[in-house]
XYZ file of C-alpha atoms in Angstrom:
365
model
C 0.000 0.000 0.000
C 1.485 3.363 -0.983
C 1.692 6.228 1.458
C -0.901 8.404 -0.327
C -3.521 5.612 -0.325
C -2.911 4.907 3.385
C -3.364 8.563 4.344
C -6.563 8.809 2.276
C -8.103 5.721 3.828
C -7.087 6.810 7.332
C -8.704 10.177 6.802
C -11.910 8.584 5.575
C -11.920 6.143 8.499
C -11.383 8.961 10.973
C -14.221 10.937 9.484
C -16.556 7.950 9.732
C -15.539 7.298 13.330
C -16.080 10.939 14.180
C -19.515 10.977 12.581
C -20.492 7.887 14.556
C -19.250 9.269 17.888
C -21.306 12.438 17.804
C -24.759 10.841 18.070
C -23.577 8.560 20.886
C -22.422 11.549 22.901
C -25.601 13.474 22.115
C -27.733 10.608 23.336
C -26.130 10.748 26.780
C -27.120 14.399 27.218
C -30.178 15.137 25.070
C -32.035 18.404 25.215
C -34.864 18.033 27.729
C -37.142 20.757 29.073
C -39.558 19.997 31.896
C -42.020 22.031 33.903
C -42.235 21.781 37.681
C -45.207 23.117 39.608
C -44.650 23.935 43.276
C -47.197 23.776 46.074
C -45.564 26.843 47.620
C -45.452 30.592 46.962
C -42.195 32.308 46.047
C -42.327 34.256 49.321
C -41.394 31.076 51.221
C -37.809 31.133 50.039
C -36.805 28.086 52.061
C -39.493 25.691 50.835
C -40.115 27.115 47.367
C -36.354 27.524 46.992
C -35.899 23.760 47.123
C -37.233 23.441 43.581
C -34.901 26.195 42.416
C -31.953 24.313 43.918
C -32.958 21.205 41.965
C -33.363 23.142 38.729
C -29.986 24.854 39.072
C -28.099 21.650 39.885
C -29.644 19.692 37.027
C -28.911 22.453 34.530
C -25.308 22.890 35.621
C -24.562 19.167 35.702
C -25.996 18.620 32.213
C -24.255 21.661 30.706
C -27.648 23.264 30.215
C -29.137 20.352 28.305
C -31.632 19.343 31.006
C -33.791 22.300 32.010
C -36.517 22.275 34.670
C -38.683 25.390 34.670
C -40.078 26.137 38.145
C -43.550 27.632 38.651
C -44.979 28.715 41.994
C -48.336 27.619 43.375
C -51.189 28.875 41.214
C -49.131 29.801 38.158
C -49.957 26.547 36.378
C -52.224 24.701 38.807
C -53.372 25.334 42.393
C -50.803 24.359 44.999
C -52.832 21.510 46.439
C -53.330 19.958 43.000
C -49.635 19.672 42.146
C -49.459 15.881 42.440
C -52.648 15.511 40.383
C -51.005 17.487 37.582
C -48.056 15.080 37.653
C -50.310 12.028 37.601
C -52.158 13.306 34.540
C -48.988 14.418 32.771
C -50.009 18.079 32.700
C -46.521 18.740 34.076
C -43.546 16.429 34.371
C -42.844 17.106 38.039
C -43.876 18.915 41.185
C -42.524 19.916 44.596
C -45.103 19.185 47.256
C -45.881 17.433 50.530
C -47.545 14.041 50.535
C -49.953 14.809 53.359
C -51.709 17.365 51.153
C -53.300 14.371 49.407
C -54.172 12.312 52.460
C -57.871 12.752 51.649
C -57.345 10.629 48.517
C -55.511 8.008 50.542
C -53.888 8.501 53.988
C -50.926 6.451 52.717
C -49.798 9.592 50.852
C -49.005 11.227 54.202
C -46.797 8.538 55.722
C -43.557 9.379 53.899
C -44.082 13.087 54.580
C -45.198 13.455 58.215
C -47.847 11.993 60.475
C -48.436 12.506 64.217
C -45.752 11.125 66.520
C -43.676 9.622 63.743
C -39.944 10.203 63.197
C -37.745 13.280 63.531
C -36.098 14.798 60.462
C -32.968 12.720 60.948
C -35.017 9.632 61.661
C -37.273 9.937 58.633
C -34.269 10.566 56.387
C -32.553 7.461 57.764
C -35.702 5.468 57.031
C -36.049 6.958 53.538
C -32.487 6.394 52.393
C -31.439 3.285 54.310
C -34.613 1.707 55.673
C -36.319 1.083 52.351
C -38.670 4.044 52.695
C -38.121 5.456 49.217
C -38.843 2.101 47.596
C -41.912 1.436 49.756
C -43.340 4.873 48.987
C -42.685 4.489 45.266
C -44.437 1.131 45.287
C -47.505 3.018 46.496
C -47.005 6.048 44.233
C -46.726 3.884 41.125
C -50.497 3.380 41.117
C -50.771 7.173 40.718
C -48.224 7.243 37.864
C -45.669 8.947 40.130
C -42.029 8.424 41.099
C -41.045 10.358 44.220
C -37.858 11.286 46.079
C -37.350 13.320 49.275
C -36.737 16.952 48.437
C -36.585 18.895 51.699
C -37.370 18.906 55.388
C -38.238 21.684 57.833
C -37.227 19.836 60.985
C -39.746 19.494 63.797
C -42.324 22.230 63.413
C -43.901 24.463 66.013
C -47.315 23.682 67.480
C -48.856 26.935 66.325
C -50.196 30.299 67.426
C -52.993 30.590 69.993
C -55.030 33.565 71.100
C -55.280 32.138 74.622
C -53.320 29.672 76.729
C -54.052 25.969 76.383
C -53.035 24.070 79.518
C -55.349 21.056 79.700
C -57.286 18.794 77.375
C -60.446 20.529 78.574
C -59.084 23.806 77.171
C -59.152 22.262 73.704
C -62.918 21.720 73.697
C -64.494 23.858 70.987
C -61.140 25.388 69.964
C -61.363 26.519 66.341
C -57.933 25.856 64.860
C -56.609 26.156 61.373
C -55.156 22.657 61.077
C -55.880 20.064 58.471
C -55.184 16.549 57.377
C -54.069 13.894 59.804
C -53.513 16.291 62.706
C -57.002 17.699 62.345
C -58.493 14.217 62.475
C -56.603 13.475 65.702
C -57.392 16.815 67.347
C -61.052 16.442 66.461
C -61.212 13.525 68.895
C -60.173 15.909 71.664
C -62.842 18.484 70.894
C -60.940 20.752 68.506
C -62.870 22.063 65.513
C -60.420 21.861 62.555
C -60.596 24.658 60.005
C -59.339 24.547 56.421
C -58.104 28.052 55.590
C -55.745 29.159 52.826
C -52.466 30.713 53.927
C -53.363 34.223 52.858
C -56.614 34.180 54.864
C -55.162 33.017 58.191
C -54.087 36.375 59.599
C -57.444 38.157 59.201
C -59.243 35.090 60.586
C -57.043 35.170 63.688
C -57.356 38.929 64.030
C -61.162 38.830 63.875
C -61.445 35.815 66.163
C -62.985 33.652 63.460
C -60.402 31.078 64.529
C -58.663 30.697 67.886
C -55.394 29.213 66.695
C -53.357 28.247 63.657
C -50.391 26.088 62.838
C -47.960 26.986 60.073
C -44.302 25.942 59.969
C -41.744 27.456 62.327
C -40.129 30.733 63.420
C -38.507 31.770 60.138
C -41.606 31.327 57.989
C -44.122 32.248 60.702
C -42.543 35.609 61.465
C -43.154 36.742 57.887
C -46.900 36.252 58.320
C -47.124 38.353 61.490
C -49.202 35.928 63.564
C -47.514 37.135 66.766
C -49.392 40.423 66.472
C -52.798 38.798 67.004
C -52.044 35.460 68.711
C -49.280 35.893 71.289
C -48.930 32.296 72.527
C -46.566 30.197 70.440
C -46.786 26.519 71.355
C -44.375 23.661 70.764
C -43.699 21.029 69.580
C -45.727 20.364 66.437
C -46.215 16.702 67.291
C -47.957 16.090 63.975
C -44.832 17.120 62.044
C -41.752 15.824 63.817
C -39.756 15.708 60.587
C -41.910 16.626 57.595
C -40.456 15.591 54.252
C -41.191 17.618 51.134
C -41.106 15.477 47.992
C -40.184 15.914 44.368
C -42.714 13.890 42.421
C -42.134 12.961 38.777
C -44.523 11.633 36.176
C -43.567 7.949 36.061
C -43.599 7.636 32.299
C -41.579 10.838 31.868
C -39.016 9.758 34.478
C -38.593 6.290 33.008
C -38.195 7.827 29.550
C -35.079 9.720 30.617
C -31.574 8.401 29.917
C -30.154 6.549 32.955
C -27.648 9.349 33.488
C -30.457 11.909 33.836
C -32.376 9.632 36.208
C -29.268 9.326 38.385
C -28.763 13.085 38.205
C -32.303 13.727 39.417
C -31.893 11.348 42.359
C -28.643 13.043 43.357
C -30.032 16.566 42.967
C -33.128 15.652 44.985
C -30.996 14.412 47.862
C -28.894 17.575 47.751
C -32.008 19.769 47.842
C -33.361 17.627 50.674
C -30.279 18.247 52.812
C -30.027 21.922 51.856
C -33.536 22.816 53.045
C -33.046 21.374 56.512
C -29.692 23.119 56.812
C -31.313 26.439 55.893
C -34.013 26.062 58.543
C -31.485 25.032 61.172
C -29.516 28.176 60.375
C -32.400 30.659 60.111
C -34.776 29.523 62.862
C -32.499 30.439 65.817
C -32.391 34.083 64.770
C -36.102 34.150 63.988
C -37.205 32.722 67.354
C -35.174 35.354 69.215
C -36.715 38.062 67.054
C -40.245 36.804 67.754
C -39.674 36.712 71.514
C -38.246 40.230 71.380
C -41.510 41.335 69.744
C -43.659 39.913 72.536
C -44.190 36.298 71.531
C -44.757 34.060 74.541
C -43.380 30.554 74.122
C -45.407 27.772 75.686
C -44.877 23.988 75.669
C -47.862 21.730 75.225
C -48.487 20.177 78.624
C -47.653 16.473 79.186
C -51.398 15.902 79.622
C -52.169 17.314 76.190
C -49.311 15.495 74.464
C -50.288 12.172 76.024
C -53.932 12.597 75.063
C -52.953 13.451 71.497
C -50.619 10.456 71.366
C -53.378 8.095 72.447
C -55.854 9.635 70.019
C -53.341 9.293 67.176
C -52.803 5.617 67.953
C -56.561 5.040 67.833
C -56.692 6.627 64.383
C -53.751 4.512 63.220
C -55.439 1.323 64.407
C -58.507 2.129 62.322
C -56.445 2.874 59.221
C -54.264 -0.208 59.592
C -57.371 -2.365 59.751
C -58.878 -0.926 56.586
C -55.939 0.065 54.351
C -53.276 -2.590 53.504
C -50.985 -0.106 51.736
C -51.077 2.188 54.753
C -50.344 -0.692 57.112
C -47.370 -1.905 55.090
C -45.573 1.448 55.196
C -46.638 2.349 58.739
C -45.383 -1.011 60.045
C -41.992 -0.258 58.517
C -41.864 3.230 60.058
C -42.943 1.967 63.471
C -40.293 -0.739 63.511
C -37.546 1.773 62.796
C -39.074 4.404 65.096
C -38.488 2.156 68.096
C -34.856 1.507 67.137
C -34.231 5.152 66.270
C -35.382 6.550 69.606
C -33.445 3.896 71.506
C -30.264 5.227 69.932
C -31.262 8.911 69.949
C -31.642 9.017 73.739
C -28.115 7.756 74.408
C -25.224 9.787 73.017
C -26.813 12.667 71.144
C -29.605 13.408 73.608
C -27.168 13.562 76.517
C -24.647 15.645 74.621
C -27.299 18.115 73.464
C -28.813 18.313 76.939
C -25.450 19.092 78.527
C -24.718 21.777 75.929
C -28.157 23.334 76.434
C -27.484 23.569 80.175
C -24.236 25.385 79.388
C -26.030 27.707 76.984
C -28.728 28.530 79.524
C -25.986 29.266 82.068
C -24.514 31.807 79.675
C -21.334 29.819 79.046
C -21.673 29.462 75.299
């Protein structure tokens, strides 16, 4: 073979190889544009911001090829219909909380937060290492959804009250803005649950239409000004010990992605999940001091009230376990880990934290 012929054939071969390589590379990072509807308004930068974190990470990691456009509650669909929009394929994904849909099936709430369940650390341990994600997705599949944890607020506050609540008797006839699972439990103790949209809570409290409301915690609550009309701020929010916000994806859309994009979404979801809790842990300490400085009076729920709520919650669980196999399967898994988790939590960390809190209260920190 002469030199000229060899060079010609090599050039042709290189050109062919190059033309074949381009589509293979393109297939690993195709252009994809999705829409995400949030259940939250933009004003809640911590919770709404979780979807923006996901969008930014996915875009950067795919060199801009995978774009997720984020829309706040009401821009595309109402906030409490976000998961429905994913099921139907109206949007490819949403950022929401499972307990918003507990009326369809209480099983939706279990992986988010239910009364006297796990703390934020506990529920994350169950999700990522206790089979929680897989169990929840087994349930979600019947709604054409794939879900991954996408944020956590940490244990929430028990809410704002216009008057002190010291005994179970004080709860009789109390009109409280609280919904879902917690409302069902409180109803057994005489509370009258009220379903009120976020923007209508303040005037309802101010006028006395309701006696109390729950929201989230110091950082978010301060923005809404509840302390001006309901001075008593109770804790803890026993119905949300570690509420998980979820990213939910249309199952067909998710499974149609290249494996690399599926892996990217799982990784970005976990990053957003961790980031939200870190933000709340950083911002709530400043916010609670600010609220107290403005006249907020912190009050713990009495042991009597907590015990009564605990017993009422267990009665509700027993009824649901007897009638809903999907609920029972997931709740059994959570309960089994809950026992192990609190055995460990009360040893090293509880004692360390307690000692450090004593030092803080003594002014030594």
